Each structure stands twice: as C-alpha cells, then as structure tokens.
Amino acid sequence: MKKHLKPRRTIVLFKQFYWLILIMALSIVSCKKEIAPDPGSDESLSADELSVGDVSSVNDEETALRRHIPHVVVHHGHSIQAAVNRAKPGSIIFIEPGIYNEAILVSKPCIQLVGLKDKRGEHKEIIIQNPGDEEYGIKVTDEGDGFILKNVIVRNFEEYGVYLVKVDNFVLDHVKSINNKEYGLFPVFCNNGVIKYCSATGSSDTGIYVGQSTNIIVRFNVAFGNVSGFEIENCSNVSASWNESFNNTAGMLVFLLPELTVKSSSNILVTKNNIHHNNLDNFAPPDGGLETNIPPGSGMLILGADNVTIRQNTITNNNFVGIATVSTLILHVLGVPDPPGGYTDIEPNPDGTKIVHNVVNHNGSAPPPGLPLPGADLLWDGSGTNNCWSYNIFTSSYPPNLPACN
C-alpha cells in the first residue's frame, strides 16, 4: 500500500528542492556568461560587462547567506588551499585579512577566492606569499572555468603570481602582484575573461600578460616597475582601456611571435590608456630571450599584429618611442636570436593598424645607443598594408609623412 506524504513534509521537500535548483542556477550563470569585447567600439563595453554573472558581485558572507550560495570563511592562520580542497564547485571562499604563506592550486569549476573586509568594514590586506621556493602563487587549471579572484595581494613567487591556463569566464578583480619574479598576472589559452582594477610591479618579464587568448577585457589596471607593463601576445578580440603604465622598460606590447600554438594576433583595441615615463633599465635575466632585448624608453610596441586600433591614449615622456608599428622580423635587428624554425609559421607584418586621436608627445628624446631605429613619437618601419595615422597630437614621426586614414 502506498504511503502519501503529509502536506507539511511535501512543502519542506519542495523548499529544499527549490533552493538546490537556485544554487545550481547561480553557479551555472557565473560559469557560462561570456564576455565578448568588440574591438571596434569601446563604448559597447559597459560597466556591467566587467563581471561574470550575478554571483561575482558577492563580496561578503552576509550576501552569500542571503542568496544561499555555498561558501566558507578562511580565518587568519588557517589554510586557503585546505578550503579549496573541501569546496564544492560554485563555492565562494572568503579570506580574512592576514598573511597566508602558501601556494594555491584550483582545479574545480566556479571557485571564487574573495578577500574580506575586517570586522570594522575596512579593507585590510590579504596577502598570499611564497612560503619558500614555489613557482606559482595561484595556479588555475583547465578544470577551473568560472574562476574569480578578488581583493588579494600575491607576492614573491619564483615565476608567476597568478597563472591561469585554459580557463574560460574568469575575473581578476582588485588583485595586486608584487615582486613575482617573471610574471604578475598570466592568463594563457583562456577565453572570455576580465582583468580589472589590478596592479603589478617587480616582474622581470611582464606585469599583466594575456597570451594566446580570446575575448579578454583589460581595464582600470596599473603596471609599474616591470620590464614590460602590459603584454598582449598572439591574441584575438582583446580590449585594453583606462590602464596606466609607467616606470617600466616598455609600457605596453601588442605582439605576434613565432613558434607558438596560436599563429595570429588580431582585433586588438587599445584606448584611453595613460602610458608614460617608461624608461626603466631592462632588468630581465641576461640569458633571457625577447624580454632581455626590449629597448628601455618604449611606450607602446605593435609587433606584427593585425587590425590593431590605438585610439585616444596619452603616451608621453618615453625616451625611445611613443608608438612603434613594426614587423616581427625587427626582433633580429634588436638582437633577439632567430627561433629554430625562423619566422615561417606566421605572417610577420602588421596589417590594418589604425592609430587615431592620441596625444603622443615628448617621446624619442634619448633612444638607447646603438639601436638601429630612430627615436620618435610615432615610428613605422614601413612594413605591412593598410596601416594609417590620423588626428594625433605629436611632434616627431618616422617617416615624416605617415599614411593618413581614409
């Protein structure tokens, strides 16, 4: 004989089922929302697009409780990695202020690491630092889609501060990288990501790097005291705007390099950035490759990439060059050893570069000695097709007459 559930028990079970479905839906939203910047229109990138899903707006335990989102609080003196190991996909791991001597590995989806304010509502520092000789500060694998990192400092790791590989739909928000030896923030082979309100200093290669990735927004960040402040390498559909880069060897690099998995670099928008005083001596290891040969005093270098739009930036007081548009083949001239296979796997010339409405002044006054290129506000080596310059405020250019945009 069948037993019928009592009405009250039926209601309880329904409520439990409802909240389970809600939690699952919130997790799915945070993982699945895609970010697709339009490199041709900076205005299309609204502030709302700078977060991945509704869950990314959760900054405190009270909100997580109210929304019934799985979460845990890591108290000072406890382990963040232990909390990650216990967490279910879709969980928020809140971190109390303090110093955490550990490296962290994330290999499950939709995990958020969020630094908390202290109990008085103040933003005290949450520092994740190298406990010894760890190479990676925070490493997120290809199983970590939907990863969000907010309100933390990562410092003193041997290679990378934050390393993401094949991670889709990620957010790095208010993350500081300090003295991570080679790279600060480093997403590679990633899709649909946002890096916002972050800073990076003290890296011997690049502070904020995006490599072989698509649909990435880099906004409102600061890089200083690195060999290169920002680098966008072999990527497509990337928007870099409202960033500041100063006191690096080079302010911003947009590169197409050979012998990488991705063979093209295209559709890059660089707009409304402030790139100034990037005259730091190159401190990359002498046995390094490309980074060892970056000329000090470089504001922005566009190397072989296609369909790059440089618009409404302020680029000043860089001793070698304001904006250089050159072929990847120039690396040989700069002293970079030729790769084993040469440059045959890429089309090395920049095509479709559009440089308009920029203020590019007081650059090129003291180019490095022996460099086979002149100092200038605007520089082009003559390579590529459909490259143009219009409505820029500048004093010097090489060649003196650059092709105008139609």
Tab-separated table of C-alpha atoms in Angstrom:
chain	number	residue	atom	x	y	z
A	1	MET	CA	0.000	0.000	0.000
A	2	LYS	CA	1.426	3.425	-0.990
A	3	LYS	CA	2.127	5.924	1.739
A	4	HIS	CA	1.219	9.507	0.890
A	5	LEU	CA	3.411	12.360	2.052
A	6	LYS	CA	1.847	14.717	4.517
A	7	PRO	CA	1.283	18.234	3.161
A	8	ARG	CA	3.783	19.837	5.551
A	9	ARG	CA	6.555	17.411	4.615
A	10	THR	CA	5.766	17.979	0.947
A	11	ILE	CA	6.219	21.731	1.393
A	12	VAL	CA	9.563	21.241	3.181
A	13	LEU	CA	10.859	18.975	0.434
A	14	PHE	CA	9.688	21.434	-2.206
A	15	LYS	CA	11.540	24.282	-0.493
A	16	GLN	CA	14.726	22.216	-0.270
A	17	PHE	CA	14.432	21.310	-3.934
A	18	TYR	CA	13.789	24.968	-4.857
A	19	TRP	CA	16.918	26.228	-3.094
A	20	LEU	CA	19.016	23.455	-4.608
A	21	ILE	CA	17.877	24.451	-8.095
A	22	LEU	CA	18.529	28.152	-7.328
A	23	ILE	CA	22.072	27.462	-6.145
A	24	MET	CA	22.781	25.362	-9.222
A	25	ALA	CA	21.369	28.089	-11.467
A	26	LEU	CA	23.540	30.770	-9.864
A	27	SER	CA	26.621	28.606	-10.331
A	28	ILE	CA	25.767	27.968	-13.966
A	29	VAL	CA	25.244	31.682	-14.607
A	30	SER	CA	28.622	32.555	-13.106
A	31	CYS	CA	30.388	29.930	-15.222
A	32	LYS	CA	28.576	30.344	-18.511
A	33	LYS	CA	28.217	34.070	-19.108
A	34	GLU	CA	30.515	35.043	-21.952
A	35	ILE	CA	32.410	38.283	-22.354
A	36	ALA	CA	32.940	39.284	-25.963
A	37	PRO	CA	34.507	42.727	-26.322
A	38	ASP	CA	34.039	44.457	-29.638
A	39	PRO	CA	37.479	45.864	-30.515
A	40	GLY	CA	35.876	48.395	-32.827
A	41	SER	CA	33.720	50.085	-30.199
A	42	ASP	CA	34.937	50.809	-26.698
A	43	GLU	CA	31.588	52.345	-25.846
A	44	SER	CA	29.961	48.930	-26.223
A	45	LEU	CA	31.830	47.716	-23.146
A	46	SER	CA	29.581	48.808	-20.300
A	47	ALA	CA	30.462	48.534	-16.642
A	48	ASP	CA	28.006	45.661	-16.326
A	49	GLU	CA	30.164	43.583	-18.646
A	50	LEU	CA	33.044	43.766	-16.228
A	51	SER	CA	31.635	40.957	-14.088
A	52	VAL	CA	30.887	37.350	-14.859
A	53	GLY	CA	27.392	36.504	-13.707
A	54	ASP	CA	25.453	37.745	-10.712
A	55	VAL	CA	27.471	35.718	-8.211
A	56	SER	CA	30.626	37.745	-8.918
A	57	SER	CA	29.096	40.734	-7.129
A	58	VAL	CA	29.137	38.875	-3.796
A	59	ASN	CA	31.769	40.455	-1.541
A	60	ASP	CA	30.722	39.358	1.936
A	61	GLU	CA	29.384	36.405	3.867
A	62	GLU	CA	26.077	38.086	4.681
A	63	THR	CA	25.217	38.453	0.988
A	64	ALA	CA	26.227	34.860	0.317
A	65	LEU	CA	23.964	33.683	3.133
A	66	ARG	CA	21.077	35.773	1.837
A	67	ARG	CA	21.490	34.323	-1.652
A	68	HIS	CA	22.025	30.786	-0.343
A	69	ILE	CA	25.381	30.451	-2.108
A	70	PRO	CA	27.767	27.779	-0.799
A	71	HIS	CA	30.676	29.456	0.965
A	72	VAL	CA	33.301	29.153	3.656
A	73	VAL	CA	35.418	31.672	5.577
A	74	VAL	CA	39.155	31.092	5.922
A	75	HIS	CA	40.286	32.588	9.218
A	76	HIS	CA	43.744	34.026	9.634
A	77	GLY	CA	46.160	31.238	10.500
A	78	HIS	CA	44.228	28.618	8.546
A	79	SER	CA	44.863	27.301	5.020
A	80	ILE	CA	43.245	28.651	1.862
A	81	GLN	CA	44.278	25.506	-0.017
A	82	ALA	CA	42.542	23.304	2.519
A	83	ALA	CA	39.341	25.296	1.958
A	84	VAL	CA	39.705	24.922	-1.821
A	85	ASN	CA	40.187	21.179	-1.430
A	86	ARG	CA	36.965	20.879	0.568
A	87	ALA	CA	34.892	23.272	-1.532
A	88	LYS	CA	32.242	22.122	-3.953
A	89	PRO	CA	32.074	23.651	-7.450
A	90	GLY	CA	30.338	27.023	-7.294
A	91	SER	CA	31.569	27.878	-3.799
A	92	ILE	CA	32.859	31.215	-2.556
A	93	ILE	CA	35.886	31.068	-0.289
A	94	PHE	CA	36.087	34.247	1.767
A	95	ILE	CA	39.528	35.074	3.182
A	96	GLU	CA	40.060	37.109	6.325
A	97	PRO	CA	42.820	39.763	6.385
A	98	GLY	CA	46.275	38.439	7.185
A	99	ILE	CA	49.343	36.817	5.648
A	100	TYR	CA	48.986	33.317	4.180
A	101	ASN	CA	52.257	31.533	3.470
A	102	GLU	CA	51.156	29.056	0.826
A	103	ALA	CA	50.721	28.406	-2.874
A	104	ILE	CA	47.223	27.608	-4.118
A	105	LEU	CA	46.002	25.222	-6.829
A	106	VAL	CA	42.415	25.406	-8.145
A	107	SER	CA	41.171	22.585	-10.366
A	108	LYS	CA	37.391	22.675	-9.990
A	109	PRO	CA	34.821	24.972	-11.652
A	110	CYS	CA	33.308	28.207	-10.418
A	111	ILE	CA	35.506	28.692	-7.376
A	112	GLN	CA	35.765	32.231	-6.018
A	113	LEU	CA	38.533	33.450	-3.737
A	114	VAL	CA	37.399	36.745	-2.203
A	115	GLY	CA	39.285	38.824	0.330
A	116	LEU	CA	37.053	40.125	3.127
A	117	LYS	CA	36.993	43.479	4.842
A	118	ASP	CA	37.845	43.322	8.503
A	119	LYS	CA	35.046	43.473	11.076
A	120	ARG	CA	35.112	47.276	11.135
A	121	GLY	CA	34.460	47.393	7.407
A	122	GLU	CA	37.989	48.394	6.494
A	123	HIS	CA	39.910	46.859	3.614
A	124	LYS	CA	42.962	45.411	5.337
A	125	GLU	CA	45.419	43.394	3.305
A	126	ILE	CA	45.003	39.754	2.414
A	127	ILE	CA	48.498	38.621	1.398
A	128	ILE	CA	49.298	35.293	-0.228
A	129	GLN	CA	53.066	34.954	-0.232
A	130	ASN	CA	55.720	32.441	-1.161
A	131	PRO	CA	56.349	30.007	1.684
A	132	GLY	CA	59.721	29.025	0.227
A	133	ASP	CA	60.598	28.245	-3.383
A	134	GLU	CA	57.159	27.902	-5.002
A	135	GLU	CA	56.937	28.876	-8.689
A	136	TYR	CA	53.195	29.626	-8.817
A	137	GLY	CA	51.283	31.776	-6.361
A	138	ILE	CA	47.772	30.850	-7.518
A	139	LYS	CA	47.504	28.319	-10.351
A	140	VAL	CA	44.160	27.569	-12.009
A	141	THR	CA	43.950	24.612	-14.410
A	142	ASP	CA	41.622	23.925	-17.325
A	143	GLU	CA	39.128	22.427	-14.871
A	144	GLY	CA	38.762	25.818	-13.192
A	145	ASP	CA	36.342	27.616	-15.555
A	146	GLY	CA	34.412	30.432	-13.907
A	147	PHE	CA	37.258	31.275	-11.528
A	148	ILE	CA	37.052	34.621	-9.719
A	149	LEU	CA	39.791	36.200	-7.611
A	150	LYS	CA	39.165	39.448	-5.710
A	151	ASN	CA	40.795	41.699	-3.138
A	152	VAL	CA	44.092	39.892	-2.544
A	153	ILE	CA	47.839	40.513	-2.809
A	154	VAL	CA	50.077	37.812	-4.289
A	155	ARG	CA	53.805	38.316	-3.784
A	156	ASN	CA	57.343	36.955	-4.010
A	157	PHE	CA	56.747	33.786	-6.046
A	158	GLU	CA	59.567	32.414	-8.187
A	159	GLU	CA	57.801	32.621	-11.562
A	160	TYR	CA	54.107	33.602	-11.654
A	161	GLY	CA	51.833	35.471	-9.286
A	162	VAL	CA	48.517	34.294	-10.756
A	163	TYR	CA	48.636	31.687	-13.557
A	164	LEU	CA	45.532	30.581	-15.451
A	165	VAL	CA	45.736	28.015	-18.253
A	166	LYS	CA	42.735	27.171	-20.491
A	167	VAL	CA	40.334	28.862	-18.080
A	168	ASP	CA	37.126	30.305	-19.522
A	169	ASN	CA	34.943	33.002	-17.959
A	170	PHE	CA	37.383	34.254	-15.347
A	171	VAL	CA	37.627	37.519	-13.392
A	172	LEU	CA	40.689	39.015	-11.693
A	173	ASP	CA	39.462	41.997	-9.689
A	174	HIS	CA	41.499	44.193	-7.305
A	175	VAL	CA	44.424	41.774	-7.341
A	176	LYS	CA	47.924	43.100	-6.591
A	177	SER	CA	51.002	41.294	-7.866
A	178	ILE	CA	54.179	42.296	-6.054
A	179	ASN	CA	57.677	41.019	-6.880
A	180	ASN	CA	56.648	37.815	-8.576
A	181	LYS	CA	59.872	37.224	-10.422
A	182	GLU	CA	58.847	36.592	-14.041
A	183	TYR	CA	55.143	37.429	-14.471
A	184	GLY	CA	52.487	39.001	-12.308
A	185	LEU	CA	49.099	38.047	-13.776
A	186	PHE	CA	49.294	35.453	-16.553
A	187	PRO	CA	46.224	34.014	-18.328
A	188	VAL	CA	47.161	31.833	-21.307
A	189	PHE	CA	44.886	29.871	-23.683
A	190	CYS	CA	41.913	31.464	-21.932
A	191	ASN	CA	38.586	32.757	-23.253
A	192	ASN	CA	36.065	35.308	-22.024
A	193	GLY	CA	37.927	36.933	-19.154
A	194	VAL	CA	38.197	40.228	-17.309
A	195	ILE	CA	41.217	41.770	-15.586
A	196	LYS	CA	40.124	44.941	-13.786
A	197	TYR	CA	41.404	47.229	-11.029
A	198	CYS	CA	44.565	45.136	-10.648
A	199	SER	CA	48.180	46.205	-10.277
A	200	ALA	CA	51.533	44.577	-10.931
A	201	THR	CA	55.088	45.516	-10.069
A	202	GLY	CA	58.519	43.910	-9.855
A	203	SER	CA	58.347	41.275	-12.640
A	204	SER	CA	61.346	40.680	-14.904
A	205	ASP	CA	59.135	39.898	-17.880
A	206	THR	CA	55.584	41.283	-17.729
A	207	GLY	CA	53.330	42.642	-15.012
A	208	ILE	CA	49.951	41.945	-16.661
A	209	TYR	CA	50.141	39.472	-19.537
A	210	VAL	CA	47.483	37.958	-21.815
A	211	GLY	CA	48.701	35.214	-24.113
A	212	GLN	CA	47.104	33.121	-26.885
A	213	SER	CA	43.637	34.007	-25.602
A	214	THR	CA	40.387	35.420	-26.989
A	215	ASN	CA	37.679	37.791	-25.787
A	216	ILE	CA	39.552	39.418	-22.907
A	217	ILE	CA	38.915	42.804	-21.268
A	218	VAL	CA	41.828	44.536	-19.510
A	219	ARG	CA	40.553	47.670	-17.775
A	220	PHE	CA	41.442	50.125	-14.988
A	221	ASN	CA	44.748	48.435	-14.128
A	222	VAL	CA	48.182	49.825	-13.200
A	223	ALA	CA	51.596	48.364	-14.038
A	224	PHE	CA	54.920	49.836	-12.923
A	225	GLY	CA	58.430	48.658	-12.188
A	226	ASN	CA	58.366	45.716	-14.636
A	227	VAL	CA	60.296	45.030	-17.821
A	228	SER	CA	57.010	45.311	-19.712
A	229	GLY	CA	53.941	46.689	-18.006
A	230	PHE	CA	51.314	45.028	-20.220
A	231	GLU	CA	51.657	42.432	-22.969
A	232	ILE	CA	49.019	41.086	-25.370
A	233	GLU	CA	50.648	38.219	-27.241
A	234	ASN	CA	49.163	36.149	-30.110
A	235	CYS	CA	45.622	37.015	-29.023
A	236	SER	CA	42.374	37.997	-30.717
A	237	ASN	CA	39.488	40.206	-29.614
A	238	VAL	CA	41.184	41.929	-26.703
A	239	SER	CA	40.270	45.359	-25.316
A	240	ALA	CA	42.759	47.236	-23.118
A	241	SER	CA	41.407	50.534	-21.817
A	242	TRP	CA	41.744	53.024	-18.967
A	243	ASN	CA	45.010	51.444	-17.809
A	244	GLU	CA	48.137	53.224	-16.586
A	245	SER	CA	51.652	52.024	-17.319
A	246	PHE	CA	54.715	53.880	-16.037
A	247	ASN	CA	58.307	53.315	-14.919
A	248	ASN	CA	58.600	50.052	-16.846
A	249	THR	CA	61.149	49.295	-19.554
A	250	ALA	CA	58.211	49.209	-22.002
A	251	GLY	CA	54.684	50.360	-21.279
A	252	MET	CA	52.558	48.099	-23.486
A	253	LEU	CA	53.386	45.377	-26.027
A	254	VAL	CA	50.997	44.027	-28.682
A	255	PHE	CA	52.910	41.150	-30.222
A	256	LEU	CA	52.726	38.371	-32.781
A	257	LEU	CA	55.553	35.921	-32.088
A	258	PRO	CA	56.624	32.776	-33.967
A	259	GLU	CA	56.642	29.165	-32.840
A	260	LEU	CA	53.659	29.437	-30.526
A	261	THR	CA	50.497	27.336	-30.719
A	262	VAL	CA	48.369	30.297	-31.850
A	263	LYS	CA	49.688	31.698	-35.138
A	264	SER	CA	47.891	35.044	-35.328
A	265	SER	CA	47.237	38.217	-33.371
A	266	SER	CA	44.308	40.394	-34.444
A	267	ASN	CA	41.413	42.634	-33.461
A	268	ILE	CA	43.043	44.426	-30.550
A	269	LEU	CA	41.657	47.700	-29.176
A	270	VAL	CA	43.930	49.890	-27.038
A	271	THR	CA	42.113	53.021	-25.905
A	272	LYS	CA	42.140	55.711	-23.211
A	273	ASN	CA	45.301	54.448	-21.532
A	274	ASN	CA	47.997	56.601	-19.910
A	275	ILE	CA	51.447	55.305	-20.841
A	276	HIS	CA	54.255	57.491	-19.574
A	277	HIS	CA	57.860	57.602	-18.334
A	278	ASN	CA	58.681	54.004	-19.247
A	279	ASN	CA	62.435	54.432	-19.080
A	280	LEU	CA	63.448	51.782	-16.560
A	281	ASP	CA	66.661	49.912	-17.322
A	282	ASN	CA	65.910	46.429	-18.594
A	283	PHE	CA	66.481	44.041	-15.676
A	284	ALA	CA	65.475	40.783	-17.386
A	285	PRO	CA	67.985	37.940	-16.894
A	286	PRO	CA	70.831	38.274	-19.407
A	287	ASP	CA	70.238	34.748	-20.715
A	288	GLY	CA	66.596	35.546	-21.487
A	289	GLY	CA	65.070	35.818	-24.928
A	290	LEU	CA	62.827	38.577	-26.177
A	291	GLU	CA	62.369	40.321	-22.845
A	292	THR	CA	66.132	40.783	-22.473
A	293	ASN	CA	66.174	42.836	-25.679
A	294	ILE	CA	63.211	45.164	-25.061
A	295	PRO	CA	64.619	48.697	-25.514
A	296	PRO	CA	64.210	50.991	-22.494
A	297	GLY	CA	62.089	54.021	-23.198
A	298	SER	CA	59.409	52.166	-25.186
A	299	GLY	CA	55.888	53.469	-24.775
A	300	MET	CA	53.887	51.091	-26.970
A	301	LEU	CA	55.269	48.483	-29.396
A	302	ILE	CA	52.995	46.897	-32.009
A	303	LEU	CA	54.905	43.951	-33.407
A	304	GLY	CA	53.376	42.054	-36.350
A	305	ALA	CA	49.801	42.117	-35.023
A	306	ASP	CA	46.889	42.799	-37.401
A	307	ASN	CA	43.823	45.027	-37.111
A	308	VAL	CA	45.057	46.890	-34.058
A	309	THR	CA	43.244	50.113	-33.160
A	310	ILE	CA	45.145	52.591	-30.967
A	311	ARG	CA	42.749	55.385	-30.011
A	312	GLN	CA	42.519	58.248	-27.522
A	313	ASN	CA	45.577	57.282	-25.490
A	314	THR	CA	48.035	59.617	-23.798
A	315	ILE	CA	51.594	58.428	-24.410
A	316	THR	CA	54.327	60.750	-23.134
A	317	ASN	CA	57.907	61.005	-21.894
A	318	ASN	CA	59.167	57.657	-23.135
A	319	ASN	CA	62.800	58.147	-24.149
A	320	PHE	CA	62.847	55.865	-27.204
A	321	VAL	CA	59.428	55.881	-28.829
A	322	GLY	CA	55.792	56.712	-28.199
A	323	ILE	CA	54.070	54.232	-30.550
A	324	ALA	CA	56.104	51.919	-32.802
A	325	THR	CA	54.433	49.819	-35.514
A	326	VAL	CA	56.928	47.267	-36.836
A	327	SER	CA	57.320	43.800	-38.290
A	328	THR	CA	58.121	40.850	-36.058
A	329	LEU	CA	61.253	40.481	-38.189
A	330	ILE	CA	62.632	43.540	-36.394
A	331	LEU	CA	63.494	41.233	-33.486
A	332	HIS	CA	66.522	40.018	-35.389
A	333	VAL	CA	67.751	43.604	-35.698
A	334	LEU	CA	67.215	44.168	-31.978
A	335	GLY	CA	69.478	41.213	-31.195
A	336	VAL	CA	66.868	38.557	-30.385
A	337	PRO	CA	68.175	35.147	-31.575
A	338	ASP	CA	66.211	33.733	-34.505
A	339	PRO	CA	63.908	30.874	-33.478
A	340	PRO	CA	64.925	27.408	-34.729
A	341	GLY	CA	62.217	27.440	-37.395
A	342	GLY	CA	62.652	31.090	-38.281
A	343	TYR	CA	59.529	33.161	-38.830
A	344	THR	CA	57.913	30.913	-41.447
A	345	ASP	CA	54.930	29.879	-39.306
A	346	ILE	CA	53.496	33.428	-39.047
A	347	GLU	CA	52.798	36.365	-41.353
A	348	PRO	CA	55.088	38.800	-39.532
A	349	ASN	CA	53.971	42.181	-40.863
A	350	PRO	CA	51.416	44.433	-39.138
A	351	ASP	CA	48.328	44.995	-41.309
A	352	GLY	CA	45.330	47.202	-40.671
A	353	THR	CA	46.802	49.213	-37.804
A	354	LYS	CA	44.779	52.351	-37.078
A	355	ILE	CA	46.349	54.990	-34.819
A	356	VAL	CA	43.974	57.908	-34.254
A	357	HIS	CA	43.154	60.696	-31.771
A	358	ASN	CA	46.115	60.041	-29.480
A	359	VAL	CA	48.291	62.530	-27.594
A	360	VAL	CA	51.839	61.344	-28.240
A	361	ASN	CA	54.333	63.943	-27.046
A	362	HIS	CA	57.833	64.244	-25.562
A	363	ASN	CA	58.910	60.790	-26.708
A	364	GLY	CA	62.122	59.806	-28.501
A	365	SER	CA	64.420	62.331	-26.844
A	366	ALA	CA	67.048	59.779	-25.747
A	367	PRO	CA	66.883	56.457	-27.633
A	368	PRO	CA	69.247	53.718	-26.414
A	369	PRO	CA	72.705	53.993	-28.025
A	370	GLY	CA	73.355	51.610	-30.905
A	371	LEU	CA	69.676	50.980	-31.587
A	372	PRO	CA	69.096	50.745	-35.380
A	373	LEU	CA	65.868	52.743	-35.124
A	374	PRO	CA	65.383	56.481	-34.574
A	375	GLY	CA	63.668	57.967	-31.568
A	376	ALA	CA	60.231	59.481	-32.285
A	377	ASP	CA	56.709	59.988	-31.036
A	378	LEU	CA	55.360	57.842	-33.898
A	379	LEU	CA	57.504	55.229	-35.667
A	380	TRP	CA	56.806	52.846	-38.546
A	381	ASP	CA	59.294	50.563	-40.278
A	382	GLY	CA	57.251	50.607	-43.495
A	383	SER	CA	56.089	47.003	-43.239
A	384	GLY	CA	52.540	45.740	-43.718
A	385	THR	CA	49.491	47.104	-45.511
A	386	ASN	CA	46.557	49.389	-44.674
A	387	ASN	CA	48.280	50.974	-41.690
A	388	CYS	CA	47.239	54.576	-41.030
A	389	TRP	CA	47.649	57.535	-38.658
A	390	SER	CA	45.236	60.490	-38.244
A	391	TYR	CA	44.223	63.197	-35.744
A	392	ASN	CA	47.131	62.534	-33.391
A	393	ILE	CA	48.885	65.277	-31.422
A	394	PHE	CA	52.622	64.684	-31.807
A	395	THR	CA	55.900	66.430	-32.604
A	396	SER	CA	58.086	63.859	-34.346
A	397	SER	CA	57.484	60.886	-36.604
A	398	TYR	CA	59.486	58.457	-38.688
A	399	PRO	CA	58.996	58.580	-41.578
A	400	PRO	CA	57.961	62.273	-41.544
A	401	ASN	CA	54.812	61.624	-43.604
A	402	LEU	CA	52.741	58.725	-42.329
A	403	PRO	CA	49.779	57.403	-44.350
A	404	ALA	CA	46.516	59.054	-43.317
A	405	CYS	CA	43.350	57.127	-42.523
A	406	ASN	CA	40.528	57.367	-45.064
